[in-house]
PDB file of C-alpha atoms and ligand atoms in Angstrom:
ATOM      1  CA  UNK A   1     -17.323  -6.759   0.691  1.00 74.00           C
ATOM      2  CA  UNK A   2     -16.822  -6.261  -2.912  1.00 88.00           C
ATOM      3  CA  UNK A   3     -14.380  -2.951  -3.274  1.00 94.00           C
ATOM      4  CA  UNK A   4     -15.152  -0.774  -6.248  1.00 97.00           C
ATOM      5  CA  UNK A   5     -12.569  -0.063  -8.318  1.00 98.00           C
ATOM      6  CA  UNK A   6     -12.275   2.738 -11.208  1.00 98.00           C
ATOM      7  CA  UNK A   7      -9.480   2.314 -13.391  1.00 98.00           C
ATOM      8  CA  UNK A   8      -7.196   5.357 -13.752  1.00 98.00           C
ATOM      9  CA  UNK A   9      -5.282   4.579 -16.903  1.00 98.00           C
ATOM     10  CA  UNK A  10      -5.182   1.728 -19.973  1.00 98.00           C
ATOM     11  CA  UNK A  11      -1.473   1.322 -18.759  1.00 98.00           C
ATOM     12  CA  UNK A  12      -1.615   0.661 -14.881  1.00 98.00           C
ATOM     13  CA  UNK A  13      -3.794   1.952 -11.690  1.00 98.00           C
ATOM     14  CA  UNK A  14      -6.792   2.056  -9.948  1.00 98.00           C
ATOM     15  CA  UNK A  15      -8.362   4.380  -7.365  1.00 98.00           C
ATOM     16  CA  UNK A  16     -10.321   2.382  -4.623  1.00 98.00           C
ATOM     17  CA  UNK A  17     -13.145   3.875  -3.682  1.00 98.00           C
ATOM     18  CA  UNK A  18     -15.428   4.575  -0.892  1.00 96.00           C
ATOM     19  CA  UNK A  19     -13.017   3.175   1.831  1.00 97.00           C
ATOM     20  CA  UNK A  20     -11.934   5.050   4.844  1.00 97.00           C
ATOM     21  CA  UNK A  21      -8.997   3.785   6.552  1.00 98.00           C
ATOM     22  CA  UNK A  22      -9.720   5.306   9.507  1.00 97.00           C
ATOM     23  CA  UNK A  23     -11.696   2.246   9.882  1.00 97.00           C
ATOM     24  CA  UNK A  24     -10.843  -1.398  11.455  1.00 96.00           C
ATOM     25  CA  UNK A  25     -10.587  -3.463   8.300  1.00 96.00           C
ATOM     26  CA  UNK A  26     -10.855  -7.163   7.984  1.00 96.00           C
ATOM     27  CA  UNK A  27      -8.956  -9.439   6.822  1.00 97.00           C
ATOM     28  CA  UNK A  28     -11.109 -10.167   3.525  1.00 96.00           C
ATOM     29  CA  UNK A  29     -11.304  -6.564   2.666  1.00 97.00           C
ATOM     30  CA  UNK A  30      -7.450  -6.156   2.810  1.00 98.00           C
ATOM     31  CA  UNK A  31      -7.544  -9.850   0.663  1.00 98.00           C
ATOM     32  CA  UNK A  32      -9.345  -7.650  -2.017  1.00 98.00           C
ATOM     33  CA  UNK A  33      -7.372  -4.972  -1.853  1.00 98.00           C
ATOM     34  CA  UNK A  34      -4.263  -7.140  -1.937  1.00 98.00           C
ATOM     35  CA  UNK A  35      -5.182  -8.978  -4.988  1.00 98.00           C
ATOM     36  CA  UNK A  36      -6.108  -5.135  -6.863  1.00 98.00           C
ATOM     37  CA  UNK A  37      -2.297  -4.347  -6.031  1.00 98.00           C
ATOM     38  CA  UNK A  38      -0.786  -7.378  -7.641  1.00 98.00           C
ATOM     39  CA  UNK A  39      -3.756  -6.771 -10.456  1.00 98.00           C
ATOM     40  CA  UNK A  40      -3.211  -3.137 -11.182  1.00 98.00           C
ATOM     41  CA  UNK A  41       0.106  -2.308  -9.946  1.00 98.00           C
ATOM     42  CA  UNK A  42      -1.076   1.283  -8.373  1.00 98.00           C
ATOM     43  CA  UNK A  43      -3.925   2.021  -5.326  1.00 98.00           C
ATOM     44  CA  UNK A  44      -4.916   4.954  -5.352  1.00 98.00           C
ATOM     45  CA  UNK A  45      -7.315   6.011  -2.192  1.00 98.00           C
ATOM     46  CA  UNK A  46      -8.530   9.582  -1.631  1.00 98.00           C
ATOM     47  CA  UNK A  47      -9.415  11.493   0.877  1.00 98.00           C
ATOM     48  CA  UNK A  48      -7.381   9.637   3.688  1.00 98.00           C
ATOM     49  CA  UNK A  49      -7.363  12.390   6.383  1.00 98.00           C
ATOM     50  CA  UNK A  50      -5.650   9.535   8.736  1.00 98.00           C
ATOM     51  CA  UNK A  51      -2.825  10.085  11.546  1.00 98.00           C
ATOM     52  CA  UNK A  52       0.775   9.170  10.978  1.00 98.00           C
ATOM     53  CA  UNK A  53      -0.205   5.385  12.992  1.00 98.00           C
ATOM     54  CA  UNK A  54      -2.569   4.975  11.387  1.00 98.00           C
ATOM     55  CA  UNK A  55      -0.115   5.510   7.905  1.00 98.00           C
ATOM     56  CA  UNK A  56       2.271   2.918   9.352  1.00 98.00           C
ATOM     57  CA  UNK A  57      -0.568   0.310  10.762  1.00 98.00           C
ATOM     58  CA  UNK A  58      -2.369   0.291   6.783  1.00 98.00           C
ATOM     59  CA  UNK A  59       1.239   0.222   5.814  1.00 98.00           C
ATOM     60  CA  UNK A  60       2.328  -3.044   7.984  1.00 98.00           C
ATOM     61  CA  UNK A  61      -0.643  -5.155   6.452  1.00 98.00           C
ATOM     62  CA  UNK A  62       1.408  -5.013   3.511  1.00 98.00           C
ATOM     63  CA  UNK A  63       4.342  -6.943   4.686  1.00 98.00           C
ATOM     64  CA  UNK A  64       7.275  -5.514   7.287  1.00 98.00           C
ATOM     65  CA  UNK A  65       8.510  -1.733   6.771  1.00 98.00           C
ATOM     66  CA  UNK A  66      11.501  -0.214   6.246  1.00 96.00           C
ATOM     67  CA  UNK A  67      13.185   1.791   8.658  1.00 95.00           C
ATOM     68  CA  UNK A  68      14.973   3.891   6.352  1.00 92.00           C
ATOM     69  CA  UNK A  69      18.604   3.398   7.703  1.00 88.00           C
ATOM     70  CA  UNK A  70      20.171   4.254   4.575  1.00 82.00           C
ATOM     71  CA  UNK A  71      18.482   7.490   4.026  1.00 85.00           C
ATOM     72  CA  UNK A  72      18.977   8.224   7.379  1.00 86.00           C
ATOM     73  CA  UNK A  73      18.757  12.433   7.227  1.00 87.00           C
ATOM     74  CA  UNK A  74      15.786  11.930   5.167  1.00 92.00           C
ATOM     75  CA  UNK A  75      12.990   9.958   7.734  1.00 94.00           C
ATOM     76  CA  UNK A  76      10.690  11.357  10.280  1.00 95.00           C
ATOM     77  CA  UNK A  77      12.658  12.483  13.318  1.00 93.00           C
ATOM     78  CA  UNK A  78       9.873  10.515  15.454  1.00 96.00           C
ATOM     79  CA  UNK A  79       9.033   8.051  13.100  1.00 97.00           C
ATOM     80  CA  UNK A  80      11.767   5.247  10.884  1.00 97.00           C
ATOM     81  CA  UNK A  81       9.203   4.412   9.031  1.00 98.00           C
ATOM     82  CA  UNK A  82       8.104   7.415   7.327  1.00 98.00           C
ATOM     83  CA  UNK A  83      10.450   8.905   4.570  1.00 97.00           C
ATOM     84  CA  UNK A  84      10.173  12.279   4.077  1.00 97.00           C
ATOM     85  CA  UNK A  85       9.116  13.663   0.571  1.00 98.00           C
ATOM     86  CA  UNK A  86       9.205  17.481   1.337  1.00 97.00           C
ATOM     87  CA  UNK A  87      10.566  21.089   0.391  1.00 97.00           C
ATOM     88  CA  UNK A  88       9.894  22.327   3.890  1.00 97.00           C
ATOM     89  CA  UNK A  89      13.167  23.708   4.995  1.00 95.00           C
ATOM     90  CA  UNK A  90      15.084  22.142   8.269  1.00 93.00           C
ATOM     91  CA  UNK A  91      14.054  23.762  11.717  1.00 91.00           C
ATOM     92  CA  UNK A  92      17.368  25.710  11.485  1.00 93.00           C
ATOM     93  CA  UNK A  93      16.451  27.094   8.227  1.00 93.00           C
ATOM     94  CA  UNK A  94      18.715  25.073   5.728  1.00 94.00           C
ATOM     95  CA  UNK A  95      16.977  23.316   2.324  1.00 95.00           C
ATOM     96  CA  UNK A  96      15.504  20.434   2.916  1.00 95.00           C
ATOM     97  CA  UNK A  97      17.452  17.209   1.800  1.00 92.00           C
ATOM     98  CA  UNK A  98      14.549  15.611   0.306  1.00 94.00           C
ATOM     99  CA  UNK A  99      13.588  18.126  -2.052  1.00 95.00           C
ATOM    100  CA  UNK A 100      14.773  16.893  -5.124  1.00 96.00           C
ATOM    101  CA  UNK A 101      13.813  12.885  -3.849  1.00 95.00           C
ATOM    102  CA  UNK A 102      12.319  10.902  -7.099  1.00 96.00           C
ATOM    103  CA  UNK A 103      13.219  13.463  -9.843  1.00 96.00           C
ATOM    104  CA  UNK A 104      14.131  10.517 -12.098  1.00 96.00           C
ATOM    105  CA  UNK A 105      12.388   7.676 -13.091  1.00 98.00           C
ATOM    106  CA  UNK A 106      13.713   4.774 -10.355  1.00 97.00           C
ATOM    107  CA  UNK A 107      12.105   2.283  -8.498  1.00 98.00           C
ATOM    108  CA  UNK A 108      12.418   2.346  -4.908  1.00 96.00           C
ATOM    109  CA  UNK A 109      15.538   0.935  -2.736  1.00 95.00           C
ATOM    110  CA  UNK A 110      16.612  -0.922  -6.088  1.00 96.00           C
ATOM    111  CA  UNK A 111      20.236  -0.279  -4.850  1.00 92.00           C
ATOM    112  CA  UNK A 112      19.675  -2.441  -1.818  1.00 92.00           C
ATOM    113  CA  UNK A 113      19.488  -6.066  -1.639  1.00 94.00           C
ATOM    114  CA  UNK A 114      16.393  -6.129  -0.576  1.00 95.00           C
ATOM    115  CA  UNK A 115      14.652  -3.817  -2.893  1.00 96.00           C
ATOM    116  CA  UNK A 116      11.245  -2.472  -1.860  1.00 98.00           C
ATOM    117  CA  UNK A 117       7.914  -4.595  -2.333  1.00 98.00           C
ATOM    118  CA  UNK A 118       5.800  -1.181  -2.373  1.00 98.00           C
ATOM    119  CA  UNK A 119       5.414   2.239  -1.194  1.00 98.00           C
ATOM    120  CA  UNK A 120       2.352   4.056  -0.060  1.00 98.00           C
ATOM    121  CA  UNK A 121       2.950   8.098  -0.297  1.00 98.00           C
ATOM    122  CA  UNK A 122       0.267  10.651   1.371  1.00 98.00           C
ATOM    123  CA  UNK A 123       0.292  13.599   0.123  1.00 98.00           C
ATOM    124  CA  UNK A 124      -0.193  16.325   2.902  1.00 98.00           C
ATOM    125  CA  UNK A 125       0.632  20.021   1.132  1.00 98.00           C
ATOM    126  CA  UNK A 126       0.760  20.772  -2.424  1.00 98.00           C
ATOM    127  CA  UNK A 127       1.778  23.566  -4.483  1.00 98.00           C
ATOM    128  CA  UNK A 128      -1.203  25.640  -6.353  1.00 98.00           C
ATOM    129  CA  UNK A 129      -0.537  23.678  -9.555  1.00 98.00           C
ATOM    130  CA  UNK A 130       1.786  20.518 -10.782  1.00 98.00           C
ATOM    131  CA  UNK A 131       3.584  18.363  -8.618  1.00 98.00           C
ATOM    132  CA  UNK A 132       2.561  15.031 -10.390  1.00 98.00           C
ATOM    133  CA  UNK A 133       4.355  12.029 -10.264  1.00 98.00           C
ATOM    134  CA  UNK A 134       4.462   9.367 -13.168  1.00 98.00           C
ATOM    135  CA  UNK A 135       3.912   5.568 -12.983  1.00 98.00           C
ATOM    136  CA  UNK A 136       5.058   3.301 -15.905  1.00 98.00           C
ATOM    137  CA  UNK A 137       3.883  -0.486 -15.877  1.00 98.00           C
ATOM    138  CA  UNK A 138       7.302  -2.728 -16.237  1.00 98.00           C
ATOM    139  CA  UNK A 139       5.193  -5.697 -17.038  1.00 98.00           C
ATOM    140  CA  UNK A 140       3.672  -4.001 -20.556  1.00 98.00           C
ATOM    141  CA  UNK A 141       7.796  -2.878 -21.272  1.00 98.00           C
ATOM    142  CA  UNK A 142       8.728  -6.475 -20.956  1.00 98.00           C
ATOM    143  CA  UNK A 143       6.330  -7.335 -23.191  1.00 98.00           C
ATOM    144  CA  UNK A 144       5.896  -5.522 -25.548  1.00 98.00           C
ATOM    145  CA  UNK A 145       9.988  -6.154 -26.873  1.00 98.00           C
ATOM    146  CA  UNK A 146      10.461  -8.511 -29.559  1.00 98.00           C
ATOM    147  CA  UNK A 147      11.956 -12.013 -28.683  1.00 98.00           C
ATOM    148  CA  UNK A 148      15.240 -10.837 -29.917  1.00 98.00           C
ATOM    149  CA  UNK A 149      15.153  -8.467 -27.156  1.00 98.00           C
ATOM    150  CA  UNK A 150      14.326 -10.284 -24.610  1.00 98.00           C
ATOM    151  CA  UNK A 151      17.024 -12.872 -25.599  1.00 98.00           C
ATOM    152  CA  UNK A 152      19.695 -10.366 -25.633  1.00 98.00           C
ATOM    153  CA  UNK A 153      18.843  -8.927 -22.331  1.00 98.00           C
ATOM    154  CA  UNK A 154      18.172 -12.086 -20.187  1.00 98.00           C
ATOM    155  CA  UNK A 155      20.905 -12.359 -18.538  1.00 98.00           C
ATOM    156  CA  UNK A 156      21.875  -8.605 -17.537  1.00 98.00           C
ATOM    157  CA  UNK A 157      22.317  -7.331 -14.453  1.00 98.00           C
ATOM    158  CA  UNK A 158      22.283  -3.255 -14.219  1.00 98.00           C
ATOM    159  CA  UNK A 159      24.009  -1.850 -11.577  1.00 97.00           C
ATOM    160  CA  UNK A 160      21.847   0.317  -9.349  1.00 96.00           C
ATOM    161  CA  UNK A 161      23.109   3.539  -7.211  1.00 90.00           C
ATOM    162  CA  UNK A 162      21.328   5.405  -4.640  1.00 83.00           C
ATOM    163  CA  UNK A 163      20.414   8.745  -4.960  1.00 66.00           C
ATOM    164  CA  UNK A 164      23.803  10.224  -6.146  1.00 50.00           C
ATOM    165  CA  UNK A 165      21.977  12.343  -8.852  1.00 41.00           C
ATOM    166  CA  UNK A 166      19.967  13.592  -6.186  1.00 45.00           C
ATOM    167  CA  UNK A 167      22.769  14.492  -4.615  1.00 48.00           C
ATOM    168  CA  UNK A 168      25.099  16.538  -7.019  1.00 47.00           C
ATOM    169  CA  UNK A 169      21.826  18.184  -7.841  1.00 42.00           C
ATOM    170  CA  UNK A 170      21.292  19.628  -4.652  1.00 50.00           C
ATOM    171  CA  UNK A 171      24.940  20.241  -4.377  1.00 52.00           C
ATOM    172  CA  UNK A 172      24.816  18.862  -1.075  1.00 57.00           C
ATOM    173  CA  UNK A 173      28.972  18.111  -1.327  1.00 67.00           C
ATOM    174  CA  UNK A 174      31.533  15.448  -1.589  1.00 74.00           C
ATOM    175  CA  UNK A 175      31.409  14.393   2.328  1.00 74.00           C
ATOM    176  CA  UNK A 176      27.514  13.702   1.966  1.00 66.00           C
ATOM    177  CA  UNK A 177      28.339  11.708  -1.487  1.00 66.00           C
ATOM    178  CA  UNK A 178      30.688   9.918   0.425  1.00 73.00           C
ATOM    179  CA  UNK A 179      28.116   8.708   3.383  1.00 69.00           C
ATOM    180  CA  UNK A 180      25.537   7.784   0.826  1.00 65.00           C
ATOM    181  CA  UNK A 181      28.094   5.852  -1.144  1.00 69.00           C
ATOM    182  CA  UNK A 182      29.287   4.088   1.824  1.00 72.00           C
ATOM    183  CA  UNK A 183      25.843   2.975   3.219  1.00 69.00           C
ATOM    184  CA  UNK A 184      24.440   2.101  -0.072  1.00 74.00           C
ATOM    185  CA  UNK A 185      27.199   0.411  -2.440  1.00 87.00           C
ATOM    186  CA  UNK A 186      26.122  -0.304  -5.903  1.00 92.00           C
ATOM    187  CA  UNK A 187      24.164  -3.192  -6.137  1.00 95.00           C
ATOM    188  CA  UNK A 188      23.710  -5.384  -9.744  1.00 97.00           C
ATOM    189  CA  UNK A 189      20.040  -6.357 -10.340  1.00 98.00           C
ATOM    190  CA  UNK A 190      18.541  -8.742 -12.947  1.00 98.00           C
ATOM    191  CA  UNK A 191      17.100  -6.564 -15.533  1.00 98.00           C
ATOM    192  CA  UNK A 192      14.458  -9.187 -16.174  1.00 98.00           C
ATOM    193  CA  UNK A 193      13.185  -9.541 -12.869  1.00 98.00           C
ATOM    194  CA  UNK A 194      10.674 -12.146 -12.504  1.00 98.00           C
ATOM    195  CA  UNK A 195       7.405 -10.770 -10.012  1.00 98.00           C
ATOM    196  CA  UNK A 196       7.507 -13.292  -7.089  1.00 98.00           C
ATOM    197  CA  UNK A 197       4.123 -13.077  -6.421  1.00 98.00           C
ATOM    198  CA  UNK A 198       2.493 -12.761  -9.573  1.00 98.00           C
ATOM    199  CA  UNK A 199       4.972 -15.092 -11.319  1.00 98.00           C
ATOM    200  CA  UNK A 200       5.364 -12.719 -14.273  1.00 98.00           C
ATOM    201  CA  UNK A 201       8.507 -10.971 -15.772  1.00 98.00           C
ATOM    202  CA  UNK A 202       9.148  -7.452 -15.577  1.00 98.00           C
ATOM    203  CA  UNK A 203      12.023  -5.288 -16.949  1.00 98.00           C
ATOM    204  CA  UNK A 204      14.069  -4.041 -13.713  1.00 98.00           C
ATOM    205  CA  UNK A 205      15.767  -0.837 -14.949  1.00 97.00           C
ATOM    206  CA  UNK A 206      15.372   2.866 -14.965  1.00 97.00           C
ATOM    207  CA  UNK A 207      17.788   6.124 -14.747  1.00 96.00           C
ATOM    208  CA  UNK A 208      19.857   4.884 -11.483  1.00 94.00           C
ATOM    209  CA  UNK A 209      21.078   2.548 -13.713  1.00 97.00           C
ATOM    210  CA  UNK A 210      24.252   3.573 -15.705  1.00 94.00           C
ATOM    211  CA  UNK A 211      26.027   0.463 -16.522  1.00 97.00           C
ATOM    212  CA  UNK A 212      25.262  -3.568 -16.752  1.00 98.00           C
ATOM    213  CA  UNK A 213      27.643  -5.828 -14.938  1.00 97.00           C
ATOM    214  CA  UNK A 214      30.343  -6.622 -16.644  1.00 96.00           C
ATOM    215  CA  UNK A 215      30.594  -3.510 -18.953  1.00 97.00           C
ATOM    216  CA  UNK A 216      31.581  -0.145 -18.900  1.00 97.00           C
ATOM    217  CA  UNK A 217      29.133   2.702 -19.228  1.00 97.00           C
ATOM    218  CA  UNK A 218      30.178   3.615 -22.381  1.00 98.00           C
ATOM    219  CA  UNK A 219      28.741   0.413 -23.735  1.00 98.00           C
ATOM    220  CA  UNK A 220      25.611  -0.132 -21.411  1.00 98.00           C
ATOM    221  CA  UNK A 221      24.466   3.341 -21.991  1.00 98.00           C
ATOM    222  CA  UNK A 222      22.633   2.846 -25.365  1.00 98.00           C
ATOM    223  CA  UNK A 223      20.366  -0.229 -24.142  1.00 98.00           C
ATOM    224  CA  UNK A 224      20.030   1.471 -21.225  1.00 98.00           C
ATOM    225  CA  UNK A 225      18.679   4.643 -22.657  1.00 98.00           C
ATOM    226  CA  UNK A 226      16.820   2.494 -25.310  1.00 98.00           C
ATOM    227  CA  UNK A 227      14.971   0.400 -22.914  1.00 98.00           C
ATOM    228  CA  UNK A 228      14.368   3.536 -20.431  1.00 98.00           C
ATOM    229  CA  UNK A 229      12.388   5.330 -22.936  1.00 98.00           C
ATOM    230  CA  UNK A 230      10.298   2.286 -24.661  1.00 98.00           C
ATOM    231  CA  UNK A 231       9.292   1.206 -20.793  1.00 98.00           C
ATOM    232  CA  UNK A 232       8.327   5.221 -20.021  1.00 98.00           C
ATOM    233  CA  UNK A 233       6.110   5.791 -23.674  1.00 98.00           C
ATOM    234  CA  UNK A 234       2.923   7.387 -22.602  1.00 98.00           C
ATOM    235  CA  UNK A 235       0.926   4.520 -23.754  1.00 98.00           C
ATOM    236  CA  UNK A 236       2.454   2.225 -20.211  1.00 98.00           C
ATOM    237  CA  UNK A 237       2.448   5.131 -18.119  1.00 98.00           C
ATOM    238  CA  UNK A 238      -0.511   7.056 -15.468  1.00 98.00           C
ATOM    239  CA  UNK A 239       0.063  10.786 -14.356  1.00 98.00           C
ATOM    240  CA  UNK A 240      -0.866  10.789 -11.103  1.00 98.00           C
ATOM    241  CA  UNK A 241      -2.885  14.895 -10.197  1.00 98.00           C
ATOM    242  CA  UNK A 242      -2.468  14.801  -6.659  1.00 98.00           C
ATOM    243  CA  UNK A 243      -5.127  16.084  -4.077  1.00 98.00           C
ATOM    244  CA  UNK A 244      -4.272  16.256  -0.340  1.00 98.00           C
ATOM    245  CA  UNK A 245      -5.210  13.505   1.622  1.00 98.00           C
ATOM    246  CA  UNK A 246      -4.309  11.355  -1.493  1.00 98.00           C
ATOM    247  CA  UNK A 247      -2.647   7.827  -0.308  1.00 98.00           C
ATOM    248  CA  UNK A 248      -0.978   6.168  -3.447  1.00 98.00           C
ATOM    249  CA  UNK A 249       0.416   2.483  -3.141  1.00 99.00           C
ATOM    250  CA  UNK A 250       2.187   1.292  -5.538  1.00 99.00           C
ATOM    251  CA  UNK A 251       4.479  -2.008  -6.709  1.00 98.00           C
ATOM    252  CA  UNK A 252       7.688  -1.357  -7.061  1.00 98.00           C
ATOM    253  CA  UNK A 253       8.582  -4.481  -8.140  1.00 98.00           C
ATOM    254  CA  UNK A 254       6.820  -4.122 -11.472  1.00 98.00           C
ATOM    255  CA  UNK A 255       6.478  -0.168 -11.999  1.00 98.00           C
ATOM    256  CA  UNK A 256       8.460   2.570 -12.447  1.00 98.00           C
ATOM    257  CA  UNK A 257       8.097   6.003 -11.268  1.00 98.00           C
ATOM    258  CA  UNK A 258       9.625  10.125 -11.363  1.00 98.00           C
ATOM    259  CA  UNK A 259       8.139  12.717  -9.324  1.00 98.00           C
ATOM    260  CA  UNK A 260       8.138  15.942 -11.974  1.00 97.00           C
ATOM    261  CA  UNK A 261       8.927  18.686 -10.286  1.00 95.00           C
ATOM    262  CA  UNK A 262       6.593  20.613 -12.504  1.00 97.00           C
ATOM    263  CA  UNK A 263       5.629  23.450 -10.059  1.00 98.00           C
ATOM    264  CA  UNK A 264       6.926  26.673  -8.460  1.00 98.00           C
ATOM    265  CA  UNK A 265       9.811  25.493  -6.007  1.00 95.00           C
ATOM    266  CA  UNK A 266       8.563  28.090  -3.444  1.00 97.00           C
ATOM    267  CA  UNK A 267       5.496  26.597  -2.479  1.00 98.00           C
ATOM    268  CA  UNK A 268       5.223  23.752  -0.022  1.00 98.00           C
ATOM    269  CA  UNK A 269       4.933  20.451  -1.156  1.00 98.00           C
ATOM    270  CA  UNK A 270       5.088  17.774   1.427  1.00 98.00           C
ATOM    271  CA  UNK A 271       4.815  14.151   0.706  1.00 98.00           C
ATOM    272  CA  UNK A 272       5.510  11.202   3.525  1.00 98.00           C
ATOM    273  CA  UNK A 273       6.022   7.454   2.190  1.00 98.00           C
ATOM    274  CA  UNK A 274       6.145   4.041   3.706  1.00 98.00           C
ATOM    275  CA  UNK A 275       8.250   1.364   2.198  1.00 98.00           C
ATOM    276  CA  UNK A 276       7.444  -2.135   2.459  1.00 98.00           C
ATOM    277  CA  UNK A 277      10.341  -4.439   2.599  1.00 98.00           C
ATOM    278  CA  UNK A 278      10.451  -7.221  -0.644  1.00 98.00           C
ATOM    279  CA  UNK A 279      12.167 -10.319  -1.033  1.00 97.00           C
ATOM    280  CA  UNK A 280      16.125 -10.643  -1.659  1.00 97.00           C
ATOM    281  CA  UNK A 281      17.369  -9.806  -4.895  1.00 97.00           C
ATOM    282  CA  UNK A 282      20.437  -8.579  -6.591  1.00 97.00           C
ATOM    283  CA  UNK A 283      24.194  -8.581  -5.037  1.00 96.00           C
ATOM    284  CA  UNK A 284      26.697  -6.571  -4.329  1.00 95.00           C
ATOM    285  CA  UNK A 285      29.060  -5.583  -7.312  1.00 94.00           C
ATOM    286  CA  UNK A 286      32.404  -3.643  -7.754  1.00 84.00           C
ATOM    287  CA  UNK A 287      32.647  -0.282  -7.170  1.00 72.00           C
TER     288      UNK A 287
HETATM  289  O1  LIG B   1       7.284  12.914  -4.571  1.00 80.58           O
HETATM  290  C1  LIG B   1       6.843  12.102  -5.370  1.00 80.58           C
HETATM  291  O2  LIG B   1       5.883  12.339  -6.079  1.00 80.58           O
HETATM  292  C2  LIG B   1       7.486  10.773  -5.532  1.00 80.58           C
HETATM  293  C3  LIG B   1       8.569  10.559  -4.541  1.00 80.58           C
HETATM  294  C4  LIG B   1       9.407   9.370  -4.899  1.00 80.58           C
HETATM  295  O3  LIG B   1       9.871   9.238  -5.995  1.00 80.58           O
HETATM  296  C5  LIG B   1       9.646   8.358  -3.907  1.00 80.58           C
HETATM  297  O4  LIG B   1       9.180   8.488  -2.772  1.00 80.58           O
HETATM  298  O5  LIG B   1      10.300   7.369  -4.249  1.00 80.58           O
END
């Protein structure tokens, strides 16, 4: 079966149409649809009114999933896989600790060792308007430096931190900091991270990232910031509109992404996400 495909930006992303994935789906079919990931970077299939097992079983043919033991408050009470992406306060009333998830531009589980092959996100409520999420394509950033550039930042590693931000934004308090900082220590990752399936290289970076090994902050943060914004110009990036039912896949080994927050914070928005586990990468650096 040939899949049709219709681009959704010059930069990255394409929406696959006419599939349901309610639907057994052989092996060829997911071959295709494999190859337009590694291709494009971003899936984007509509109209997915499928079950949470369904979710998890589309999920799997993507490689092994996360459980999501480091975000531990933040997944499904009955199911590890699924992340929660939501505003919808706790049964017992009290915010929700994934409201704020993705408000900078990251890529996901970059502060683990093994740092997520993709994500696929469903979107189940949104707000009246807004709510978009960003993609940039880390492939065109590479690229697109001059050699000096690339020469000068070969051999970086930026040290990545979990959702700390997140954190002091929601004011969630020192204890919490403290658990999040204990089960995900700062990891260093190469900034020019080299695809392992596609073979190409990719800048590795984004706003979790406030230092390179080996120097302080004070001296990363300029080529930090520098590279940040050239990878996130609107000529790499797609704005992803969401509808509900929307399920969005994307490669987080070669894309960034921020989820805006552009819409009234009293209105449900509720978002649930795989993660499919990648290959090693990175280490563990000093605190
Ligand atoms: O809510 C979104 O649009 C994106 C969430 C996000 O950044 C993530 O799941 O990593």
């Amino acid at each position: 079966m040939a899949l049709k495909l219709r681009r959704l930006s010059n930069a990255l992303g394409v929406e696959v149409c006419d599939l349901d994935l309610r639907k057994p789906m052989s092996e060829s079919t997911f071959g295709e649809i494999y190859s337009a990931f590694l291709q494009y970077g971003i899936l984007l299939f509509r109209n997915q009114d499928i079950s949470r097992e369904q979710h998890i079983e589309f999920s799997r043919r993507f490689g092994e999933l996360d459980d999501h033991a480091s975000l531990p408050r933040d997944r499904h009470p009955d199911y590890p896989e699924i992340l929660l992406v939501t505003n919808r306060p706790n049964p017992d009333g009290t915010p929700s600790e994934s409201r704020y998830t993705g408000r900078s531009w990251h890529t996901d589980m970059s502060y683990t060792t093994r740092p997520a092959l993709g994500s696929l996100l469903r979107c189940y409520n949104l707000p009246e308007v807004g709510g978009d999420t960003l993609f940039a394509n880390m492939y065109l950033a590479y690229d697109t430096l001059s050699e000096g550039m690339k020469k000068l930042i070969a051999d970086l590693h930026g040290i990545h931190l979990s959702g700390t931000r997140k954190i002091n934004v929601a004011d969630a308090g020192e204890a919490r900091r403290a658990e999040v900082m204990k089960l995900n220590p700062p990891i260093a990752q190469p900034v020019v991270r080299v695809h392992p399936e596609t073979g190409r290289k990719a800048l590795y970076l984004g706003e979790k990232v406030k230092r390179f090994d080996g120097m302080t902050e004070e001296e990363s943060k300029p080529l930090i910031d520098y590279l940040n914004r050239h990878a996130t110009r609107p000529e790499f990036v797609f704005r992803q509109q969401w509808r509900e039912n929307d399920l969005l896949v994307w490669d987080n080994r070669c894309t960034l992404h921020q989820a805006l927050g552009d819409f009234d914070e009293t209105q449900l928005r509720h978002m649930e996400r795989t993660t499919v586990l990648g290959t090693p990468s990175g280490y563990i650096a000093a605190a």
